[in-house]
Amino acid sequence: MGWVIIPPLLIVGIGLTSFALKLQSEWQLERTRVLADLLPRVNYARKAAQELMVRFRESESGSIKTEDELISFLQNAAQAAGFTVDNLKVDRRSSETGANVPILSARVRGTGTLLSVQNFMGDVSSRQYLLSETSVELSQSGMTEGEDTCRAEITFELILFQTGKTGGGA
């Protein structure tokens, strides 16, 4: 009786085992194919992020830490763009998100051509990635022939990230 029952049970057992191994191999093959398809996109995203970080480090984004440095930076950018600064005020405050990140807020008032205002704002934002314009007001009063000057009031905000410890000992 054992000779009649054992061979079919062995055949069924071996068949189920080989079927399970086949399914597992197909699953691993599909997973490998999906990963092989994703790998070029992941590598491209990694390279793009690395290039962004290199550009960020090469910029002046980390160099401004105080109100005086921000004032100097804005005055130099305005001078290079041909924008005349009449009034510049910088205040320090904490972020509203509760993360206690310091923010420098700068209000710049000045005169210049529309092109010089655009160049000033473009130069500032391209050299300081963490500096953004929060408001811009332009007014143009009584254009005379040959002059297209306007008054501008621009408010900038710079997020300050501390990269090192600045306090005393523990």
mmCIF file of C-alpha atoms in Angstrom:
data_model
loop_
_atom_site.group_PDB
_atom_site.id
_atom_site.type_symbol
_atom_site.label_atom_id
_atom_site.label_comp_id
_atom_site.label_asym_id
_atom_site.label_seq_id
_atom_site.Cartn_x
_atom_site.Cartn_y
_atom_site.Cartn_z
ATOM 1 C CA MET A 1 0.000 0.000 0.000
ATOM 2 C CA GLY A 2 2.934 2.380 0.804
ATOM 3 C CA TRP A 3 4.360 1.812 -2.671
ATOM 4 C CA VAL A 4 1.113 3.032 -4.193
ATOM 5 C CA ILE A 5 0.601 6.148 -1.983
ATOM 6 C CA ILE A 6 4.183 7.434 -1.416
ATOM 7 C CA PRO A 7 5.229 8.012 -5.077
ATOM 8 C CA PRO A 8 2.205 10.281 -5.900
ATOM 9 C CA LEU A 9 2.739 12.184 -2.600
ATOM 10 C CA LEU A 10 6.412 12.716 -3.491
ATOM 11 C CA ILE A 11 5.444 13.877 -6.982
ATOM 12 C CA VAL A 12 2.880 16.341 -5.561
ATOM 13 C CA GLY A 13 5.339 17.566 -2.888
ATOM 14 C CA ILE A 14 8.144 18.066 -5.376
ATOM 15 C CA GLY A 15 5.723 19.699 -7.837
ATOM 16 C CA LEU A 16 4.416 22.178 -5.214
ATOM 17 C CA THR A 17 7.935 22.971 -4.065
ATOM 18 C CA SER A 18 9.171 23.602 -7.609
ATOM 19 C CA PHE A 19 6.058 25.719 -8.335
ATOM 20 C CA ALA A 20 6.715 27.817 -5.216
ATOM 21 C CA LEU A 21 10.385 28.253 -6.190
ATOM 22 C CA LYS A 22 9.296 29.279 -9.715
ATOM 23 C CA LEU A 23 6.913 31.922 -8.300
ATOM 24 C CA GLN A 24 9.610 33.247 -5.987
ATOM 25 C CA SER A 25 12.096 33.475 -8.869
ATOM 26 C CA GLU A 26 9.567 35.312 -11.045
ATOM 27 C CA TRP A 27 8.857 37.756 -8.206
ATOM 28 C CA GLN A 28 12.579 38.421 -7.690
ATOM 29 C CA LEU A 29 13.060 38.848 -11.450
ATOM 30 C CA GLU A 30 10.213 41.402 -11.610
ATOM 31 C CA ARG A 31 11.590 43.278 -8.604
ATOM 32 C CA THR A 32 15.037 43.382 -10.232
ATOM 33 C CA ARG A 33 13.540 44.714 -13.489
ATOM 34 C CA VAL A 34 11.663 47.468 -11.639
ATOM 35 C CA LEU A 35 14.814 48.471 -9.762
ATOM 36 C CA ALA A 36 16.808 48.453 -12.998
ATOM 37 C CA ASP A 37 14.214 50.784 -14.559
ATOM 38 C CA LEU A 38 14.294 53.144 -11.544
ATOM 39 C CA LEU A 39 18.056 53.271 -11.162
ATOM 40 C CA PRO A 40 18.741 55.767 -14.002
ATOM 41 C CA ARG A 41 16.096 58.167 -12.655
ATOM 42 C CA VAL A 42 17.457 57.897 -9.107
ATOM 43 C CA ASN A 43 20.990 58.501 -10.385
ATOM 44 C CA TYR A 44 19.806 61.573 -12.367
ATOM 45 C CA ALA A 45 18.003 62.985 -9.303
ATOM 46 C CA ARG A 46 21.095 62.384 -7.146
ATOM 47 C CA LYS A 47 23.319 64.219 -9.648
ATOM 48 C CA ALA A 48 20.856 67.127 -9.889
ATOM 49 C CA ALA A 49 20.724 67.436 -6.087
ATOM 50 C CA GLN A 50 24.504 67.285 -5.882
ATOM 51 C CA GLU A 51 24.869 70.038 -8.519
ATOM 52 C CA LEU A 52 22.360 72.178 -6.625
ATOM 53 C CA MET A 53 24.293 71.750 -3.389
ATOM 54 C CA VAL A 54 27.566 72.640 -5.139
ATOM 55 C CA ARG A 55 25.992 75.810 -6.577
ATOM 56 C CA PHE A 56 24.514 76.608 -3.160
ATOM 57 C CA ARG A 57 27.907 76.255 -1.452
ATOM 58 C CA GLU A 58 29.607 78.346 -4.149
ATOM 59 C CA SER A 59 27.072 81.136 -3.744
ATOM 60 C CA GLU A 60 27.228 83.730 -1.012
ATOM 61 C CA SER A 61 24.240 82.157 0.730
ATOM 62 C CA GLY A 62 26.102 81.137 3.820
ATOM 63 C CA SER A 63 28.214 84.270 4.152
ATOM 64 C CA ILE A 64 25.614 86.656 5.621
ATOM 65 C CA LYS A 65 25.091 86.244 9.348
ATOM 66 C CA THR A 66 24.504 89.772 10.654
ATOM 67 C CA GLU A 67 22.502 92.877 9.856
ATOM 68 C CA ASP A 68 25.641 94.776 8.835
ATOM 69 C CA GLU A 69 26.651 92.073 6.356
ATOM 70 C CA LEU A 70 23.171 92.152 4.790
ATOM 71 C CA ILE A 71 23.280 95.952 4.511
ATOM 72 C CA SER A 72 26.701 95.773 2.847
ATOM 73 C CA PHE A 73 25.555 93.041 0.472
ATOM 74 C CA LEU A 74 22.422 94.971 -0.580
ATOM 75 C CA GLN A 75 24.340 98.239 -1.051
ATOM 76 C CA ASN A 76 26.974 96.519 -3.214
ATOM 77 C CA ALA A 77 24.309 94.820 -5.329
ATOM 78 C CA ALA A 78 22.427 98.105 -5.756
ATOM 79 C CA GLN A 79 25.584 99.941 -6.776
ATOM 80 C CA ALA A 80 26.470 97.244 -9.326
ATOM 81 C CA ALA A 81 22.955 97.427 -10.813
ATOM 82 C CA GLY A 82 22.868 101.228 -10.978
ATOM 83 C CA PHE A 83 20.100 101.458 -8.381
ATOM 84 C CA THR A 84 20.471 104.330 -5.895
ATOM 85 C CA VAL A 85 19.565 103.366 -2.316
ATOM 86 C CA ASP A 86 17.953 106.229 -0.403
ATOM 87 C CA ASN A 87 16.968 104.341 2.748
ATOM 88 C CA LEU A 88 17.871 100.861 4.003
ATOM 89 C CA LYS A 89 16.575 99.371 7.246
ATOM 90 C CA VAL A 90 17.231 95.844 8.551
ATOM 91 C CA ASP A 91 15.410 94.125 11.428
ATOM 92 C CA ARG A 92 15.985 90.708 13.004
ATOM 93 C CA ARG A 93 13.048 88.553 14.035
ATOM 94 C CA SER A 94 12.206 84.902 14.659
ATOM 95 C CA SER A 95 10.253 82.801 12.191
ATOM 96 C CA GLU A 96 6.525 82.474 12.662
ATOM 97 C CA THR A 97 6.604 78.682 12.312
ATOM 98 C CA GLY A 98 7.787 78.162 15.867
ATOM 99 C CA ALA A 99 11.075 76.684 14.708
ATOM 100 C CA ASN A 100 12.907 79.687 16.210
ATOM 101 C CA VAL A 101 14.869 80.304 12.998
ATOM 102 C CA PRO A 102 16.197 83.877 12.815
ATOM 103 C CA ILE A 103 15.133 85.979 9.829
ATOM 104 C CA LEU A 104 16.593 89.281 8.696
ATOM 105 C CA SER A 105 14.023 91.588 7.121
ATOM 106 C CA ALA A 106 15.411 94.427 4.986
ATOM 107 C CA ARG A 107 13.397 97.324 3.565
ATOM 108 C CA VAL A 108 15.158 99.066 0.699
ATOM 109 C CA ARG A 109 13.928 102.373 -0.733
ATOM 110 C CA GLY A 110 15.610 103.904 -3.722
ATOM 111 C CA THR A 111 15.468 105.294 -7.232
ATOM 112 C CA GLY A 112 16.581 104.027 -10.588
ATOM 113 C CA THR A 113 15.375 102.897 -13.933
ATOM 114 C CA LEU A 114 13.029 99.951 -14.185
ATOM 115 C CA LEU A 115 15.894 97.951 -15.677
ATOM 116 C CA SER A 116 18.214 98.816 -12.775
ATOM 117 C CA VAL A 117 15.539 97.726 -10.272
ATOM 118 C CA GLN A 118 15.133 94.447 -12.131
ATOM 119 C CA ASN A 119 18.894 93.934 -12.294
ATOM 120 C CA PHE A 120 19.218 94.694 -8.574
ATOM 121 C CA MET A 121 16.509 92.195 -7.605
ATOM 122 C CA GLY A 122 17.879 89.546 -9.983
ATOM 123 C CA ASP A 123 21.428 89.950 -8.714
ATOM 124 C CA VAL A 124 20.320 89.727 -5.090
ATOM 125 C CA SER A 125 18.229 86.584 -5.604
ATOM 126 C CA SER A 126 20.859 84.834 -7.731
ATOM 127 C CA ARG A 127 23.642 85.417 -5.206
ATOM 128 C CA GLN A 128 21.601 84.657 -2.070
ATOM 129 C CA TYR A 129 19.383 81.591 -2.426
ATOM 130 C CA LEU A 130 17.805 82.046 1.002
ATOM 131 C CA LEU A 131 16.950 85.700 0.368
ATOM 132 C CA SER A 132 13.563 86.418 -1.161
ATOM 133 C CA GLU A 133 11.501 89.464 -2.005
ATOM 134 C CA THR A 134 8.348 89.642 0.083
ATOM 135 C CA SER A 135 7.013 92.878 -1.372
ATOM 136 C CA VAL A 136 7.826 95.249 -4.207
ATOM 137 C CA GLU A 137 6.293 98.670 -4.767
ATOM 138 C CA LEU A 138 7.169 100.750 -7.810
ATOM 139 C CA SER A 139 6.016 104.302 -8.471
ATOM 140 C CA GLN A 140 6.803 106.592 -11.324
ATOM 141 C CA SER A 141 6.098 110.270 -10.982
ATOM 142 C CA GLY A 142 6.181 112.805 -13.794
ATOM 143 C CA MET A 143 8.427 111.356 -16.455
ATOM 144 C CA THR A 144 10.548 113.928 -18.154
ATOM 145 C CA GLU A 145 11.916 113.422 -21.606
ATOM 146 C CA GLY A 146 14.853 111.053 -21.634
ATOM 147 C CA GLU A 147 14.345 109.920 -18.031
ATOM 148 C CA ASP A 148 12.455 106.826 -16.999
ATOM 149 C CA THR A 149 13.391 106.733 -13.319
ATOM 150 C CA CYS A 150 11.073 105.298 -10.750
ATOM 151 C CA ARG A 151 10.974 104.957 -6.998
ATOM 152 C CA ALA A 152 11.086 101.451 -5.585
ATOM 153 C CA GLU A 153 10.429 100.032 -2.159
ATOM 154 C CA ILE A 154 11.475 96.404 -1.850
ATOM 155 C CA THR A 155 11.267 94.213 1.237
ATOM 156 C CA PHE A 156 13.613 91.239 1.448
ATOM 157 C CA GLU A 157 13.717 88.399 3.964
ATOM 158 C CA LEU A 158 16.809 86.297 4.603
ATOM 159 C CA ILE A 159 16.573 83.027 6.512
ATOM 160 C CA LEU A 160 19.629 82.469 8.692
ATOM 161 C CA PHE A 161 20.643 78.883 9.321
ATOM 162 C CA GLN A 162 23.296 78.353 11.935
ATOM 163 C CA THR A 163 25.794 75.821 10.673
ATOM 164 C CA GLY A 164 27.929 75.722 13.802
ATOM 165 C CA LYS A 165 27.740 76.388 17.509
ATOM 166 C CA THR A 166 28.101 80.018 18.459
ATOM 167 C CA GLY A 167 27.819 79.867 22.232
ATOM 168 C CA GLY A 168 30.183 79.346 25.100
ATOM 169 C CA GLY A 169 31.169 76.097 26.764
ATOM 170 C CA ALA A 170 28.956 73.688 28.626
#
